[in-house]
PDB file of C-alpha atoms in Angstrom:
ATOM      1  CA  MET A  14      26.848   2.818   3.575  1.00  0.00           C
ATOM      2  CA  LYS A  15      25.885   6.003   1.764  1.00  0.00           C
ATOM      3  CA  LEU A  16      23.126   8.010   3.442  1.00  0.00           C
ATOM      4  CA  ARG A  17      20.416   9.919   1.623  1.00  0.00           C
ATOM      5  CA  TYR A  18      17.316  11.946   2.395  1.00  0.00           C
ATOM      6  CA  GLU A  19      13.877  10.558   1.559  1.00  0.00           C
ATOM      7  CA  ARG A  20      10.893  12.886   1.390  1.00  0.00           C
ATOM      8  CA  LYS A  21       7.461  11.281   1.096  1.00  0.00           C
ATOM      9  CA  TYR A  22       4.072  12.715   0.120  1.00  0.00           C
ATOM     10  CA  PHE A  23       0.551  11.374  -0.368  1.00  0.00           C
ATOM     11  CA  VAL A  24      -0.892  12.460  -3.730  1.00  0.00           C
ATOM     12  CA  PRO A  25      -4.476  11.872  -4.954  1.00  0.00           C
ATOM     13  CA  ASN A  26      -4.629   9.377  -7.815  1.00  0.00           C
ATOM     14  CA  ASP A  27      -6.476  11.843 -10.010  1.00  0.00           C
ATOM     15  CA  ARG A  28      -3.398  14.103 -10.018  1.00  0.00           C
ATOM     16  CA  LEU A  29      -0.987  11.396 -11.178  1.00  0.00           C
ATOM     17  CA  ASP A  30      -0.915  12.329 -14.872  1.00  0.00           C
ATOM     18  CA  GLU A  31      -0.660  16.026 -14.100  1.00  0.00           C
ATOM     19  CA  LEU A  32       2.239  15.490 -11.689  1.00  0.00           C
ATOM     20  CA  ARG A  33       4.090  13.165 -14.063  1.00  0.00           C
ATOM     21  CA  THR A  34       3.742  15.675 -16.918  1.00  0.00           C
ATOM     22  CA  ARG A  35       5.083  18.434 -14.683  1.00  0.00           C
ATOM     23  CA  LEU A  36       8.092  16.348 -13.633  1.00  0.00           C
ATOM     24  CA  MET A  37       9.123  14.972 -17.037  1.00  0.00           C
ATOM     25  CA  PRO A  38      11.244  17.983 -18.153  1.00  0.00           C
ATOM     26  CA  PHE A  39      13.518  17.334 -15.154  1.00  0.00           C
ATOM     27  CA  VAL A  40      13.727  13.520 -15.032  1.00  0.00           C
ATOM     28  CA  PHE A  41      14.194  10.427 -17.173  1.00  0.00           C
ATOM     29  CA  PRO A  42      12.749   6.925 -16.513  1.00  0.00           C
ATOM     30  CA  ASP A  43      15.010   4.439 -14.793  1.00  0.00           C
ATOM     31  CA  VAL A  44      16.043   1.213 -16.520  1.00  0.00           C
ATOM     32  CA  HIS A  45      12.974  -0.645 -15.222  1.00  0.00           C
ATOM     33  CA  THR A  46      10.416   2.041 -16.124  1.00  0.00           C
ATOM     34  CA  LYS A  47      10.071   1.641 -19.877  1.00  0.00           C
ATOM     35  CA  VAL A  48       8.671   4.149 -22.342  1.00  0.00           C
ATOM     36  CA  GLY A  49       6.453   2.562 -24.981  1.00  0.00           C
ATOM     37  CA  GLU A  50       3.633   3.430 -27.374  1.00  0.00           C
ATOM     38  CA  SER A  51       1.130   3.178 -24.543  1.00  0.00           C
ATOM     39  CA  GLY A  52       3.187   5.434 -22.282  1.00  0.00           C
ATOM     40  CA  LEU A  53       5.258   4.539 -19.239  1.00  0.00           C
ATOM     41  CA  SER A  54       5.303   1.011 -17.905  1.00  0.00           C
ATOM     42  CA  GLN A  55       5.694   0.212 -14.236  1.00  0.00           C
ATOM     43  CA  TYR A  56       7.138  -2.623 -12.206  1.00  0.00           C
ATOM     44  CA  THR A  57       5.940  -4.326  -9.052  1.00  0.00           C
ATOM     45  CA  VAL A  58       7.880  -4.176  -5.789  1.00  0.00           C
ATOM     46  CA  ARG A  59       7.304  -6.972  -3.267  1.00  0.00           C
ATOM     47  CA  SER A  60       8.690  -6.907   0.283  1.00  0.00           C
ATOM     48  CA  ILE A  61       8.245  -9.220   3.252  1.00  0.00           C
ATOM     49  CA  TYR A  62       9.041  -7.268   6.413  1.00  0.00           C
ATOM     50  CA  TYR A  63      10.390  -9.027   9.489  1.00  0.00           C
ATOM     51  CA  ASP A  64       9.979  -8.082  13.121  1.00  0.00           C
ATOM     52  CA  THR A  65      10.759  -9.468  16.568  1.00  0.00           C
ATOM     53  CA  PRO A  66       8.257 -11.439  18.666  1.00  0.00           C
ATOM     54  CA  PHE A  67       7.545  -8.180  20.540  1.00  0.00           C
ATOM     55  CA  MET A  68       7.081  -6.125  17.361  1.00  0.00           C
ATOM     56  CA  GLU A  69      10.110  -4.033  18.295  1.00  0.00           C
ATOM     57  CA  TYR A  70      10.568  -2.319  14.924  1.00  0.00           C
ATOM     58  CA  TYR A  71       6.887  -1.513  14.567  1.00  0.00           C
ATOM     59  CA  TYR A  72       6.877   0.258  17.924  1.00  0.00           C
ATOM     60  CA  GLU A  73      10.149   2.062  17.229  1.00  0.00           C
ATOM     61  CA  LYS A  74       8.439   3.660  14.238  1.00  0.00           C
ATOM     62  CA  LYS A  75       5.311   4.509  16.221  1.00  0.00           C
ATOM     63  CA  GLU A  76       7.386   6.140  18.966  1.00  0.00           C
ATOM     64  CA  GLY A  77       9.385   8.148  16.417  1.00  0.00           C
ATOM     65  CA  LEU A  78      12.846   6.851  17.317  1.00  0.00           C
ATOM     66  CA  GLU A  79      15.481   8.666  15.273  1.00  0.00           C
ATOM     67  CA  PHE A  80      17.702   5.603  14.916  1.00  0.00           C
ATOM     68  CA  ARG A  81      15.950   2.427  13.800  1.00  0.00           C
ATOM     69  CA  ASN A  82      16.128  -0.519  11.409  1.00  0.00           C
ATOM     70  CA  LYS A  83      13.803  -2.388   9.075  1.00  0.00           C
ATOM     71  CA  PHE A  84      14.494  -5.902   7.850  1.00  0.00           C
ATOM     72  CA  ARG A  85      12.924  -7.178   4.655  1.00  0.00           C
ATOM     73  CA  ILE A  86      13.223  -9.594   1.758  1.00  0.00           C
ATOM     74  CA  ARG A  87      12.498  -7.847  -1.515  1.00  0.00           C
ATOM     75  CA  GLY A  88      11.617  -9.160  -4.956  1.00  0.00           C
ATOM     76  CA  TYR A  89      10.222  -7.661  -8.150  1.00  0.00           C
ATOM     77  CA  ASP A  90       7.432  -8.370 -10.644  1.00  0.00           C
ATOM     78  CA  ASN A  91       6.340 -12.002 -11.077  1.00  0.00           C
ATOM     79  CA  GLN A  92       8.047 -15.212 -10.073  1.00  0.00           C
ATOM     80  CA  ASN A  93      10.049 -17.222 -12.589  1.00  0.00           C
ATOM     81  CA  GLU A  94      12.810 -19.823 -12.398  1.00  0.00           C
ATOM     82  CA  ASN A  95      15.482 -17.096 -12.372  1.00  0.00           C
ATOM     83  CA  SER A  96      13.850 -14.745  -9.850  1.00  0.00           C
ATOM     84  CA  ILE A  97      16.313 -12.755  -7.748  1.00  0.00           C
ATOM     85  CA  VAL A  98      15.573 -11.450  -4.261  1.00  0.00           C
ATOM     86  CA  PHE A  99      17.422  -9.184  -1.869  1.00  0.00           C
ATOM     87  CA  LEU A 100      18.109  -9.337   1.836  1.00  0.00           C
ATOM     88  CA  GLU A 101      17.829  -5.733   2.992  1.00  0.00           C
ATOM     89  CA  ILE A 102      18.428  -3.784   6.167  1.00  0.00           C
ATOM     90  CA  LYS A 103      17.090  -0.255   5.880  1.00  0.00           C
ATOM     91  CA  ARG A 104      18.628   2.018   8.501  1.00  0.00           C
ATOM     92  CA  LYS A 105      17.211   5.353   9.565  1.00  0.00           C
ATOM     93  CA  LEU A 106      19.875   7.547  11.121  1.00  0.00           C
ATOM     94  CA  SER A 107      18.177  10.741  12.290  1.00  0.00           C
ATOM     95  CA  ASN A 108      16.785  12.254   9.067  1.00  0.00           C
ATOM     96  CA  ARG A 109      18.791  10.149   6.606  1.00  0.00           C
ATOM     97  CA  ILE A 110      18.416   6.660   5.219  1.00  0.00           C
ATOM     98  CA  GLY A 111      21.010   3.991   4.401  1.00  0.00           C
ATOM     99  CA  LYS A 112      20.687   0.434   3.141  1.00  0.00           C
ATOM    100  CA  HIS A 113      22.563  -2.868   3.399  1.00  0.00           C
ATOM    101  CA  ARG A 114      21.689  -5.223   0.557  1.00  0.00           C
ATOM    102  CA  ALA A 115      22.630  -8.711  -0.631  1.00  0.00           C
ATOM    103  CA  THR A 116      21.440 -10.661  -3.679  1.00  0.00           C
ATOM    104  CA  LEU A 117      20.489 -14.314  -4.082  1.00  0.00           C
ATOM    105  CA  LYS A 118      18.165 -16.563  -6.067  1.00  0.00           C
ATOM    106  CA  TYR A 119      14.644 -16.823  -4.723  1.00  0.00           C
ATOM    107  CA  SER A 120      14.917 -20.607  -5.034  1.00  0.00           C
ATOM    108  CA  ASP A 121      17.857 -20.522  -2.570  1.00  0.00           C
ATOM    109  CA  LEU A 122      16.196 -18.292   0.024  1.00  0.00           C
ATOM    110  CA  LYS A 123      14.855 -21.015   2.317  1.00  0.00           C
ATOM    111  CA  SER A 124      18.190 -22.841   2.270  1.00  0.00           C
ATOM    112  CA  LEU A 125      20.058 -19.669   3.150  1.00  0.00           C
ATOM    113  CA  LEU A 126      17.787 -18.849   6.077  1.00  0.00           C
ATOM    114  CA  THR A 127      18.058 -22.452   7.314  1.00  0.00           C
ATOM    115  CA  THR A 128      21.829 -22.895   6.971  1.00  0.00           C
ATOM    116  CA  GLY A 129      23.133 -19.325   7.211  1.00  0.00           C
ATOM    117  CA  ASN A 130      25.719 -20.254   4.591  1.00  0.00           C
ATOM    118  CA  THR A 131      26.115 -16.970   2.729  1.00  0.00           C
ATOM    119  CA  LYS A 132      29.111 -18.115   0.636  1.00  0.00           C
ATOM    120  CA  ASP A 133      27.009 -20.767  -1.102  1.00  0.00           C
ATOM    121  CA  TYR A 134      24.046 -18.562  -1.954  1.00  0.00           C
ATOM    122  CA  ILE A 135      24.890 -14.844  -2.073  1.00  0.00           C
ATOM    123  CA  ASN A 136      25.840 -13.608  -5.541  1.00  0.00           C
ATOM    124  CA  GLY A 137      25.895 -10.520  -7.739  1.00  0.00           C
ATOM    125  CA  PRO A 138      28.253  -7.523  -8.018  1.00  0.00           C
ATOM    126  CA  LYS A 139      30.292  -6.153  -5.105  1.00  0.00           C
ATOM    127  CA  LEU A 140      30.356  -9.631  -3.595  1.00  0.00           C
ATOM    128  CA  PRO A 141      32.589  -8.907  -0.565  1.00  0.00           C
ATOM    129  CA  LYS A 142      30.224  -6.144   0.584  1.00  0.00           C
ATOM    130  CA  ALA A 143      27.166  -8.267  -0.219  1.00  0.00           C
ATOM    131  CA  LEU A 144      28.505 -11.108   1.944  1.00  0.00           C
ATOM    132  CA  LYS A 145      29.029  -8.714   4.848  1.00  0.00           C
ATOM    133  CA  ASP A 146      25.545  -7.277   4.403  1.00  0.00           C
ATOM    134  CA  ALA A 147      24.045 -10.774   4.306  1.00  0.00           C
ATOM    135  CA  ASP A 148      25.912 -11.680   7.490  1.00  0.00           C
ATOM    136  CA  LYS A 149      24.464  -8.567   9.166  1.00  0.00           C
ATOM    137  CA  PHE A 150      20.958  -9.561   8.124  1.00  0.00           C
ATOM    138  CA  LEU A 151      21.388 -13.117   9.373  1.00  0.00           C
ATOM    139  CA  PHE A 152      22.904 -11.965  12.659  1.00  0.00           C
ATOM    140  CA  TYR A 153      19.691 -10.091  13.450  1.00  0.00           C
ATOM    141  CA  TYR A 154      17.527 -12.810  11.917  1.00  0.00           C
ATOM    142  CA  TYR A 155      18.843 -15.387  14.385  1.00  0.00           C
ATOM    143  CA  SER A 156      19.647 -13.240  17.437  1.00  0.00           C
ATOM    144  CA  LYS A 157      16.312 -11.381  17.365  1.00  0.00           C
ATOM    145  CA  SER A 158      14.214 -14.390  16.282  1.00  0.00           C
ATOM    146  CA  LEU A 159      12.831 -12.388  13.381  1.00  0.00           C
ATOM    147  CA  LYS A 160       9.593 -13.586  11.788  1.00  0.00           C
ATOM    148  CA  PRO A 161       7.727 -12.478   8.629  1.00  0.00           C
ATOM    149  CA  VAL A 162       5.055  -9.995   9.693  1.00  0.00           C
ATOM    150  CA  ASN A 163       3.886  -7.992   6.705  1.00  0.00           C
ATOM    151  CA  LEU A 164       3.908  -8.418   2.923  1.00  0.00           C
ATOM    152  CA  VAL A 165       3.802  -5.028   1.169  1.00  0.00           C
ATOM    153  CA  VAL A 166       3.277  -4.861  -2.609  1.00  0.00           C
ATOM    154  CA  TYR A 167       3.015  -1.821  -4.870  1.00  0.00           C
ATOM    155  CA  ASP A 168       3.405  -0.746  -8.496  1.00  0.00           C
ATOM    156  CA  ARG A 169       6.240   1.702  -9.084  1.00  0.00           C
ATOM    157  CA  GLU A 170       7.266   4.234 -11.689  1.00  0.00           C
ATOM    158  CA  ALA A 171      10.828   5.413 -11.047  1.00  0.00           C
ATOM    159  CA  PHE A 172      12.875   8.284 -12.454  1.00  0.00           C
ATOM    160  CA  HIS A 173      16.305   9.886 -12.100  1.00  0.00           C
ATOM    161  CA  GLY A 174      17.110  13.578 -12.289  1.00  0.00           C
ATOM    162  CA  LYS A 175      18.404  14.765 -15.654  1.00  0.00           C
ATOM    163  CA  PHE A 176      20.845  17.190 -14.066  1.00  0.00           C
ATOM    164  CA  ASN A 177      21.872  14.893 -11.213  1.00  0.00           C
ATOM    165  CA  ASP A 178      21.121  11.199 -11.667  1.00  0.00           C
ATOM    166  CA  GLU A 179      21.553  10.568  -7.926  1.00  0.00           C
ATOM    167  CA  VAL A 180      18.200  12.307  -7.474  1.00  0.00           C
ATOM    168  CA  ARG A 181      15.483   9.659  -7.640  1.00  0.00           C
ATOM    169  CA  ILE A 182      11.719  10.149  -7.922  1.00  0.00           C
ATOM    170  CA  THR A 183       9.252   7.298  -7.433  1.00  0.00           C
ATOM    171  CA  PHE A 184       5.480   6.950  -7.730  1.00  0.00           C
ATOM    172  CA  ASP A 185       4.323   4.015  -5.587  1.00  0.00           C
ATOM    173  CA  LYS A 186       0.765   3.101  -6.562  1.00  0.00           C
ATOM    174  CA  ASN A 187      -1.828   0.593  -5.360  1.00  0.00           C
ATOM    175  CA  VAL A 188       0.076  -0.027  -2.127  1.00  0.00           C
ATOM    176  CA  ARG A 189      -1.351  -3.198  -0.643  1.00  0.00           C
ATOM    177  CA  THR A 190      -0.589  -5.558   2.200  1.00  0.00           C
ATOM    178  CA  SER A 191      -1.240  -8.865   3.893  1.00  0.00           C
ATOM    179  CA  ILE A 192      -0.061  -9.866   7.348  1.00  0.00           C
ATOM    180  CA  TYR A 193       1.852 -12.937   8.555  1.00  0.00           C
ATOM    181  CA  PRO A 194       2.989 -14.083   5.095  1.00  0.00           C
ATOM    182  CA  THR A 195       5.195 -17.066   4.407  1.00  0.00           C
ATOM    183  CA  ILE A 196       8.233 -16.874   2.142  1.00  0.00           C
ATOM    184  CA  ASP A 197       6.198 -18.756  -0.462  1.00  0.00           C
ATOM    185  CA  GLU A 198       3.749 -15.814  -0.614  1.00  0.00           C
ATOM    186  CA  LEU A 199       6.268 -13.191  -1.747  1.00  0.00           C
ATOM    187  CA  TYR A 200       4.849 -13.267  -5.288  1.00  0.00           C
ATOM    188  CA  SER A 201       1.258 -13.927  -4.270  1.00  0.00           C
ATOM    189  CA  GLU A 202      -1.587 -11.477  -4.911  1.00  0.00           C
ATOM    190  CA  ASP A 203      -3.928 -13.273  -2.509  1.00  0.00           C
ATOM    191  CA  ARG A 204      -5.202 -11.674   0.715  1.00  0.00           C
ATOM    192  CA  LEU A 205      -3.853  -8.236  -0.235  1.00  0.00           C
ATOM    193  CA  LYS A 206      -5.655  -5.166   1.090  1.00  0.00           C
ATOM    194  CA  LEU A 207      -5.150  -1.590  -0.128  1.00  0.00           C
ATOM    195  CA  ILE A 208      -3.390   0.643   2.415  1.00  0.00           C
ATOM    196  CA  THR A 209      -4.357   4.072   1.051  1.00  0.00           C
ATOM    197  CA  PRO A 210      -7.220   3.812  -1.446  1.00  0.00           C
ATOM    198  CA  GLY A 211      -7.370   6.859  -3.702  1.00  0.00           C
ATOM    199  CA  TYR A 212      -3.757   7.915  -3.138  1.00  0.00           C
ATOM    200  CA  PHE A 213      -0.246   7.060  -4.274  1.00  0.00           C
ATOM    201  CA  VAL A 214       3.057   7.812  -2.553  1.00  0.00           C
ATOM    202  CA  LEU A 215       5.520  10.241  -4.112  1.00  0.00           C
ATOM    203  CA  GLU A 216       9.096   9.834  -2.860  1.00  0.00           C
ATOM    204  CA  ILE A 217      11.908  12.272  -3.585  1.00  0.00           C
ATOM    205  CA  LYS A 218      15.356  10.880  -2.749  1.00  0.00           C
ATOM    206  CA  TYR A 219      18.604  12.836  -2.803  1.00  0.00           C
ATOM    207  CA  TYR A 220      21.967  13.016  -1.045  1.00  0.00           C
ATOM    208  CA  ASN A 221      22.580  16.681  -0.278  1.00  0.00           C
ATOM    209  CA  ILE A 222      20.003  19.327  -1.182  1.00  0.00           C
ATOM    210  CA  MET A 223      16.584  18.802  -2.728  1.00  0.00           C
ATOM    211  CA  PRO A 224      16.708  20.284  -6.250  1.00  0.00           C
ATOM    212  CA  LEU A 225      14.940  23.598  -6.687  1.00  0.00           C
ATOM    213  CA  TRP A 226      12.708  22.159  -9.420  1.00  0.00           C
ATOM    214  CA  ALA A 227      11.519  19.429  -7.026  1.00  0.00           C
ATOM    215  CA  ARG A 228      10.815  21.908  -4.243  1.00  0.00           C
ATOM    216  CA  SER A 229       8.935  24.116  -6.673  1.00  0.00           C
ATOM    217  CA  ILE A 230       6.700  21.233  -7.806  1.00  0.00           C
ATOM    218  CA  VAL A 231       5.998  20.173  -4.197  1.00  0.00           C
ATOM    219  CA  GLU A 232       4.835  23.731  -3.463  1.00  0.00           C
ATOM    220  CA  GLU A 233       2.868  24.000  -6.704  1.00  0.00           C
ATOM    221  CA  PHE A 234       0.883  20.850  -5.880  1.00  0.00           C
ATOM    222  CA  SER A 235       0.527  21.866  -2.199  1.00  0.00           C
ATOM    223  CA  LEU A 236       1.987  18.563  -1.048  1.00  0.00           C
ATOM    224  CA  GLN A 237       2.547  17.968   2.655  1.00  0.00           C
ATOM    225  CA  LEU A 238       5.618  16.138   3.909  1.00  0.00           C
ATOM    226  CA  GLU A 239       4.539  12.914   5.637  1.00  0.00           C
ATOM    227  CA  ALA A 240       6.319  10.362   7.835  1.00  0.00           C
ATOM    228  CA  ILE A 241       5.054   7.485   5.702  1.00  0.00           C
ATOM    229  CA  SER A 242       5.970   3.906   6.551  1.00  0.00           C
ATOM    230  CA  LYS A 243       4.440   1.298   4.266  1.00  0.00           C
ATOM    231  CA  TYR A 244       5.404  -1.340   6.834  1.00  0.00           C
ATOM    232  CA  SER A 245       3.675   0.166   9.872  1.00  0.00           C
ATOM    233  CA  SER A 246       0.732   1.490   7.809  1.00  0.00           C
ATOM    234  CA  GLY A 247       0.259  -1.998   6.414  1.00  0.00           C
ATOM    235  CA  LEU A 248      -0.082  -3.347   9.934  1.00  0.00           C
ATOM    236  CA  ASP A 249      -2.318  -0.510  11.076  1.00  0.00           C
ATOM    237  CA  ILE A 250      -5.049  -1.157   8.519  1.00  0.00           C
ATOM    238  CA  HIS A 251      -5.392  -4.721   9.794  1.00  0.00           C
ATOM    239  CA  HIS A 252      -6.002  -3.543  13.350  1.00  0.00           C
ATOM    240  CA  THR A 253      -9.626  -2.865  12.489  1.00  0.00           C
ATOM    241  CA  THR A 254     -10.011  -6.553  11.700  1.00  0.00           C
ATOM    242  CA  TYR A 255      -7.644  -8.228  14.136  1.00  0.00           C
ATOM    243  CA  GLY A 256      -7.564  -5.777  17.066  1.00  0.00           C
ATOM    244  CA  THR A 257      -4.713  -3.558  18.244  1.00  0.00           C
ATOM    245  CA  MET A 258      -3.796  -5.914  21.087  1.00  0.00           C
ATOM    246  CA  ARG A 259      -2.572  -8.450  18.552  1.00  0.00           C
ATOM    247  CA  PHE A 260       0.566  -6.344  18.128  1.00  0.00           C
ATOM    248  CA  SER A 261       0.989  -5.317  21.775  1.00  0.00           C
ATOM    249  CA  PRO A 262       4.126  -6.602  23.554  1.00  0.00           C
ATOM    250  CA  ILE A 263       2.211  -6.796  26.827  1.00  0.00           C
ATOM    251  CA  SER A 264      -0.284  -9.292  25.423  1.00  0.00           C
ATOM    252  CA  LEU A 265       1.873 -12.341  24.756  1.00  0.00           C
ATOM    253  CA  SER A 266      -1.057 -14.727  24.582  1.00  0.00           C
ATOM    254  CA  ARG A 267      -2.282 -12.863  21.503  1.00  0.00           C
ATOM    255  CA  ASN A 268       1.135 -12.655  19.871  1.00  0.00           C
ATOM    256  CA  PRO A 269       1.266 -15.061  16.900  1.00  0.00           C
ATOM    257  CA  PHE A 270       4.968 -15.773  17.565  1.00  0.00           C
ATOM    258  CA  TYR A 271       4.714 -16.411  21.296  1.00  0.00           C
ATOM    259  CA  ARG A 272       4.421 -20.196  20.941  1.00  0.00           C
ATOM    260  CA  LEU A 273       7.015 -20.553  18.159  1.00  0.00           C
TER     261      LEU A 273
END
């Protein structure tokens, strides 16, 4: 598992075009961010995050633990008969991030989670590693009784560095969320609520040293480094509606998973 740095910043929406123009001499769009007559296209990222009955991973983030995991099922754009999804474990190891990832058809997802039979359903390149990563995901899924807690959806523009294509820049826009989704709601736009109206999330990802051009642009736009978690922020905005005790491990009677 290769580890990289991720630096995240909130940027006002009205500075999006200005920031993109400033970055373009140093980056090129990734394969999913197309350049057309109307400008750059974007794609939609959809993730269902899982947590334990005691919201263990949510509280690990809130308490600032240096070593923690996130478990999610990720898909892209709109559903079709060939839709592919990914089982992902995102690991934070001090100030670096690594990821385990396995690919399967969305239509096979329920069967995989029911049977645990990775050999029948996991596919794609680097299959031996993908099978191991899927086994890791399922180990936690069963041993920790993981349940779907938060659906996070956003529209992304993604770029790679021209001088080092391992540098990756993303603009995550219209970040929105709904809580307690089912697997069938991965591609749904219902019940979604904006997490940060008026802002998008800039992420700068690299393996060794942040490029000087990226640092210069961060300073030029007076951007502040933030410990942004779309998962925990997505839960936080629902507290105003559902009450903070809903997520408290000491209040089992209010925990939606307690009777499952």
